[in-house]
Amino acid sequence: MSNAKTVIIEENGGPEVLKLVDRPVGEPGPGELRLRQHACGLNYIDVYQRTGLYKLALPHPLGMEAAGVVEAVGEGVTHVKPGDRVAYAAAPPGAYAAARVMPAAQVCPLPDGISFDEGAAMMLQGLTVEYLFHRTVPLKAGDTVLFHAAAGGVGLIACQWARALGITLIGTAGTDEKCALALEHGAAHAINYTTEDFAARVKEITNGRGVDAVMDSVGQATFDGSINSLRPVGMMISFGNASGPVPPVDLALLAGKGSLQITRPTLFTHIADHARCQEMAARLFDMVISGKVKITIGARMPLDQVAEAHRALEARATTGATVLIP
């Protein structure tokens, strides 16, 4: 294979900087594989990289997850082989493509019971929920969490995952329709943050106690309310910046609010280890195959409509996951 349609950016900016070009693919080297991709996932990290909030050396392809079929493997790759169905969320960016050569360690065998579209829609978001619920803070049945953007791709998986674990999830969303969707997927409560003070409502729901953990991918717009929603010694998990980065935090604030804890984890730290990545993926696949978690794909769009997909994502006009088809 010589070339493949690939989305790149040559400068940072709005969706208009996204370009679909032909790029050479080549052969995999040691520890790499070549993948023919059937579906690509759309995520907010792609927006951060496009705008320059997360820096890339330019020009650079975009996209962090996809699913497809292995075409060739390099020396030392033993966990997958040519012809295998696979899915991944992994660095470096470059998933918006019909085919690519990439490191093999974070590419995971995709069970036959999961479609390519589902695989591309679930890896980054589903592995994020896996580390939030199993690796960031010790949670158990009966605990209560506040989860922002509960009707987004990560949020709808989190609602179902929490229900399966017996965790009470209080979700927030920007419309009554999205709140209803979160409830349908397993949220115990849903708060429309455009019409209610979510921190006050959380305290009401928890009889003044507050939640054990907040899982916040919105960032600047929700940070203060998130802190005010926690119980003493509760955990603030800031894992995204959809509304902009969180300003510097005065650590004395955490003391004054009740010895609060705060962390800023990333998925890529957790999946950097090959064995841990495969373990996390296996747990995600089990949740999906068992029916405890269903992957909601809100839109399927051709890869050449990637700019329109970015505009919808930034406008919070998406529900569930968006899949780009090469």
XYZ file of C-alpha atoms in Angstrom:
326
model
C 0.000 0.000 0.000
C 1.453 3.366 -0.940
C -0.965 6.072 0.254
C -4.032 6.433 2.466
C -6.519 9.244 3.042
C -5.471 10.931 6.288
C -6.653 14.046 8.163
C -3.839 16.402 9.146
C -3.369 19.909 10.509
C -0.609 22.237 9.321
C -1.499 24.968 11.805
C -3.587 25.306 14.948
C -7.038 26.819 14.732
C -10.704 26.069 14.174
C -12.230 23.119 12.319
C -11.305 24.789 9.017
C -7.629 23.818 9.516
C -8.454 20.107 9.167
C -7.224 18.804 5.797
C -7.826 15.423 4.134
C -4.692 14.416 2.222
C -3.001 11.347 0.754
C -0.099 10.205 2.927
C 2.379 7.351 2.494
C 1.724 4.364 4.752
C 4.723 2.075 4.353
C 5.687 -1.101 6.200
C 5.720 -1.694 9.967
C 9.047 -1.708 11.772
C 9.905 -3.552 15.006
C 7.070 -3.290 17.516
C 4.709 -1.794 14.924
C 1.787 -2.924 12.804
C -0.069 -1.731 9.719
C -3.797 -1.399 10.109
C -6.598 -0.997 7.550
C -9.142 1.061 9.477
C -12.902 0.572 9.196
C -14.029 3.275 11.651
C -12.392 6.144 13.565
C -13.495 7.699 16.843
C -14.038 11.410 17.566
C -12.957 12.763 20.958
C -12.429 16.070 22.716
C -8.687 15.473 22.918
C -8.714 15.846 19.114
C -10.090 19.363 19.567
C -7.422 20.193 22.163
C -4.714 19.086 19.739
C -6.282 20.933 16.816
C -6.498 24.220 18.736
C -3.030 23.907 20.250
C -4.133 23.507 23.874
C -2.253 20.209 23.661
C 0.842 20.882 21.579
C 1.815 18.808 18.538
C 4.765 19.248 16.197
C 3.157 20.484 12.978
C 2.172 19.292 10.454
C 0.593 16.313 12.223
C -2.248 13.837 11.667
C -5.065 13.794 14.222
C -7.223 11.149 15.879
C -6.605 8.897 18.877
C -8.784 5.804 18.343
C -10.020 3.497 15.606
C -10.892 -0.097 14.756
C -9.973 -2.238 11.776
C -8.013 -5.234 10.536
C -4.283 -5.863 10.928
C -2.552 -6.084 7.538
C 1.057 -6.643 8.633
C 3.118 -6.786 11.826
C 6.732 -5.939 12.521
C 9.353 -7.874 14.424
C 8.463 -8.623 18.035
C 4.680 -8.223 17.703
C 3.062 -11.405 18.997
C -0.304 -10.467 20.563
C -1.961 -9.785 17.187
C -1.388 -11.090 13.658
C -2.436 -10.205 10.089
C -6.175 -10.685 9.632
C -7.053 -9.975 13.273
C -9.842 -7.560 14.114
C -8.501 -4.924 16.516
C -9.313 -1.617 18.178
C -7.238 0.940 20.047
C -6.952 4.245 21.805
C -3.311 5.208 21.586
C -0.629 7.744 20.863
C 0.707 9.103 18.623
C -2.249 10.856 16.974
C -3.083 9.648 13.474
C -6.288 7.637 13.757
C -8.240 9.800 11.287
C -7.032 7.667 8.375
C -7.981 4.851 6.048
C -4.779 3.026 6.992
C -1.728 3.649 9.150
C 1.447 2.185 10.619
C 1.597 2.572 14.405
C 3.038 1.102 17.609
C 1.365 -2.240 18.353
C 1.495 -2.331 22.166
C -1.822 -0.507 22.770
C -3.690 -2.179 19.893
C -6.123 -4.718 21.351
C -7.780 -7.801 19.806
C -11.454 -6.961 19.212
C -13.950 -9.704 20.103
C -16.202 -10.881 17.269
C -19.281 -9.762 19.206
C -18.260 -6.097 18.961
C -18.561 -4.238 15.642
C -15.880 -1.998 14.145
C -18.117 1.034 14.704
C -18.551 0.107 18.371
C -14.834 -0.581 18.715
C -13.937 2.833 17.321
C -16.566 4.516 19.497
C -15.681 2.858 22.787
C -11.942 2.548 23.270
C -10.860 5.989 24.459
C -14.129 6.661 26.246
C -14.560 3.177 27.699
C -10.955 2.869 28.878
C -11.360 6.302 30.469
C -14.340 5.039 32.476
C -12.361 1.923 33.406
C -9.546 3.912 34.985
C -11.930 6.409 36.618
C -13.904 3.690 38.386
C -11.167 1.136 39.040
C -7.805 2.930 39.224
C -8.173 6.576 40.282
C -10.066 6.326 43.549
C -11.258 3.220 45.426
C -15.014 3.128 44.840
C -17.457 0.517 46.048
C -21.149 -0.286 45.819
C -23.137 2.339 47.677
C -20.755 5.212 46.930
C -22.018 8.358 45.186
C -20.279 10.200 42.352
C -21.042 13.375 40.430
C -20.352 12.961 36.716
C -20.432 15.970 34.399
C -21.444 15.730 30.719
C -23.317 12.557 31.571
C -24.985 12.345 28.140
C -21.731 12.480 26.196
C -19.826 9.464 24.954
C -17.843 8.968 28.171
C -20.833 9.896 30.299
C -23.268 7.363 28.868
C -20.727 4.590 29.404
C -20.099 5.856 32.947
C -23.826 5.852 33.759
C -24.092 2.194 32.789
C -20.826 1.212 34.463
C -21.897 2.847 37.723
C -25.224 1.044 37.653
C -23.442 -2.277 37.108
C -21.177 -1.623 40.120
C -23.982 -0.440 42.410
C -22.603 3.128 42.511
C -25.069 6.035 42.660
C -24.234 8.377 39.792
C -25.544 11.941 39.740
C -25.163 13.236 36.190
C -25.235 16.743 34.767
C -26.126 17.789 31.234
C -27.137 20.929 29.371
C -30.686 20.064 28.284
C -33.655 18.205 29.710
C -33.423 15.761 26.805
C -29.813 14.924 27.654
C -30.721 14.543 31.316
C -33.418 12.051 30.326
C -30.866 10.135 28.259
C -28.482 9.913 31.225
C -31.298 8.562 33.393
C -32.182 5.981 30.758
C -28.574 4.774 30.794
C -28.351 4.317 34.539
C -27.834 7.662 36.240
C -29.694 7.758 39.546
C -30.244 11.520 39.244
C -29.732 14.045 36.451
C -29.300 17.807 36.818
C -29.746 20.349 34.019
C -26.883 22.722 34.832
C -28.401 25.483 32.656
C -31.490 25.742 34.856
C -30.242 24.544 38.271
C -27.325 25.202 40.609
C -25.861 21.710 40.386
C -23.798 22.000 43.596
C -26.849 22.997 45.616
C -28.862 20.201 44.037
C -26.121 17.666 44.823
C -26.159 18.677 48.477
C -29.951 18.308 48.455
C -29.783 14.835 46.892
C -27.114 13.695 49.371
C -28.849 15.245 52.402
C -26.056 17.773 52.815
C -23.205 15.232 52.799
C -21.789 15.692 49.312
C -20.464 13.067 46.928
C -17.508 10.727 47.385
C -15.965 11.753 44.059
C -16.516 14.197 41.219
C -15.543 13.152 37.680
C -15.234 16.371 35.701
C -14.224 16.650 32.042
C -15.781 20.094 31.565
C -13.079 22.045 33.391
C -13.237 25.768 33.992
C -17.032 26.202 33.949
C -17.770 23.476 36.505
C -14.679 23.407 38.719
C -15.910 25.595 41.585
C -19.265 23.846 41.750
C -17.535 20.476 41.620
C -15.367 21.355 44.633
C -18.486 22.498 46.492
C -20.218 19.190 45.747
C -17.695 16.999 47.570
C -17.953 15.495 51.025
C -15.019 16.023 53.401
C -11.947 14.101 52.172
C -13.732 13.561 48.842
C -11.846 13.225 45.564
C -11.959 15.793 42.751
C -11.018 14.077 39.482
C -10.433 16.640 36.737
C -9.904 14.697 33.517
C -10.727 17.212 30.783
C -11.122 20.872 29.822
C -14.089 21.089 27.451
C -14.973 24.601 28.673
C -11.351 25.705 29.034
C -8.478 24.893 31.384
C -8.950 25.116 35.152
C -7.132 28.147 36.643
C -4.376 27.570 39.208
C -5.763 26.152 42.469
C -4.912 27.477 45.931
C -4.206 24.350 47.961
C -5.552 26.099 51.061
C -8.964 25.952 49.383
C -8.870 22.157 49.617
C -8.118 22.360 53.337
C -10.881 24.846 53.973
C -13.451 22.760 52.102
C -12.752 19.673 54.204
C -9.344 18.139 53.417
C -10.355 17.530 49.820
C -8.220 15.534 47.397
C -7.609 16.448 43.753
C -6.035 14.659 40.807
C -5.565 15.287 37.087
C -5.191 11.842 35.504
C -4.852 10.939 31.834
C -5.760 7.766 30.018
C -2.378 7.570 28.335
C -0.533 7.219 31.639
C -2.690 4.201 32.466
C -2.365 2.449 29.105
C 1.359 3.136 28.626
C 2.117 -0.328 30.030
C 1.206 -3.000 27.451
C -0.066 -5.583 29.939
C -2.163 -3.056 31.865
C -3.636 -1.700 28.631
C -4.700 -5.178 27.523
C -6.163 -5.873 30.985
C -8.175 -2.642 30.897
C -9.451 -3.432 27.397
C -10.460 -6.952 28.448
C -12.559 -5.524 31.293
C -14.181 -3.034 28.908
C -14.939 -5.735 26.334
C -16.452 -7.945 29.064
C -18.754 -5.106 30.155
C -19.951 -4.620 26.574
C -20.333 -8.289 25.641
C -22.222 -8.969 28.893
C -24.724 -6.251 27.971
C -23.991 -4.225 31.115
C -22.657 -1.434 28.897
C -24.120 -0.620 25.492
C -22.226 1.734 23.199
C -24.364 4.618 21.959
C -23.307 5.904 18.533
C -25.095 9.173 17.940
C -23.711 9.875 14.476
C -21.742 8.209 11.659
C -20.074 10.623 9.273
C -17.699 10.217 6.320
C -14.094 11.065 7.146
C -14.212 13.996 4.711
C -16.831 15.616 6.987
C -14.434 15.715 9.944
C -14.658 19.528 10.215
C -18.444 19.334 10.593
C -17.993 16.642 13.233
C -15.608 18.879 15.200
C -18.049 21.785 15.033
C -20.863 19.634 16.412
C -18.649 18.311 19.212
C -17.523 21.778 20.293
C -21.107 23.055 20.197
C -22.091 20.197 22.527
C -24.559 19.169 19.848
C -23.525 15.501 19.934
C -25.111 12.695 21.920
C -23.129 9.571 22.579
C -20.169 8.869 20.301
C -19.498 10.069 16.766
C -17.791 7.660 14.347
C -15.911 8.752 11.216
C -15.911 6.289 8.318
C -12.814 6.351 6.042
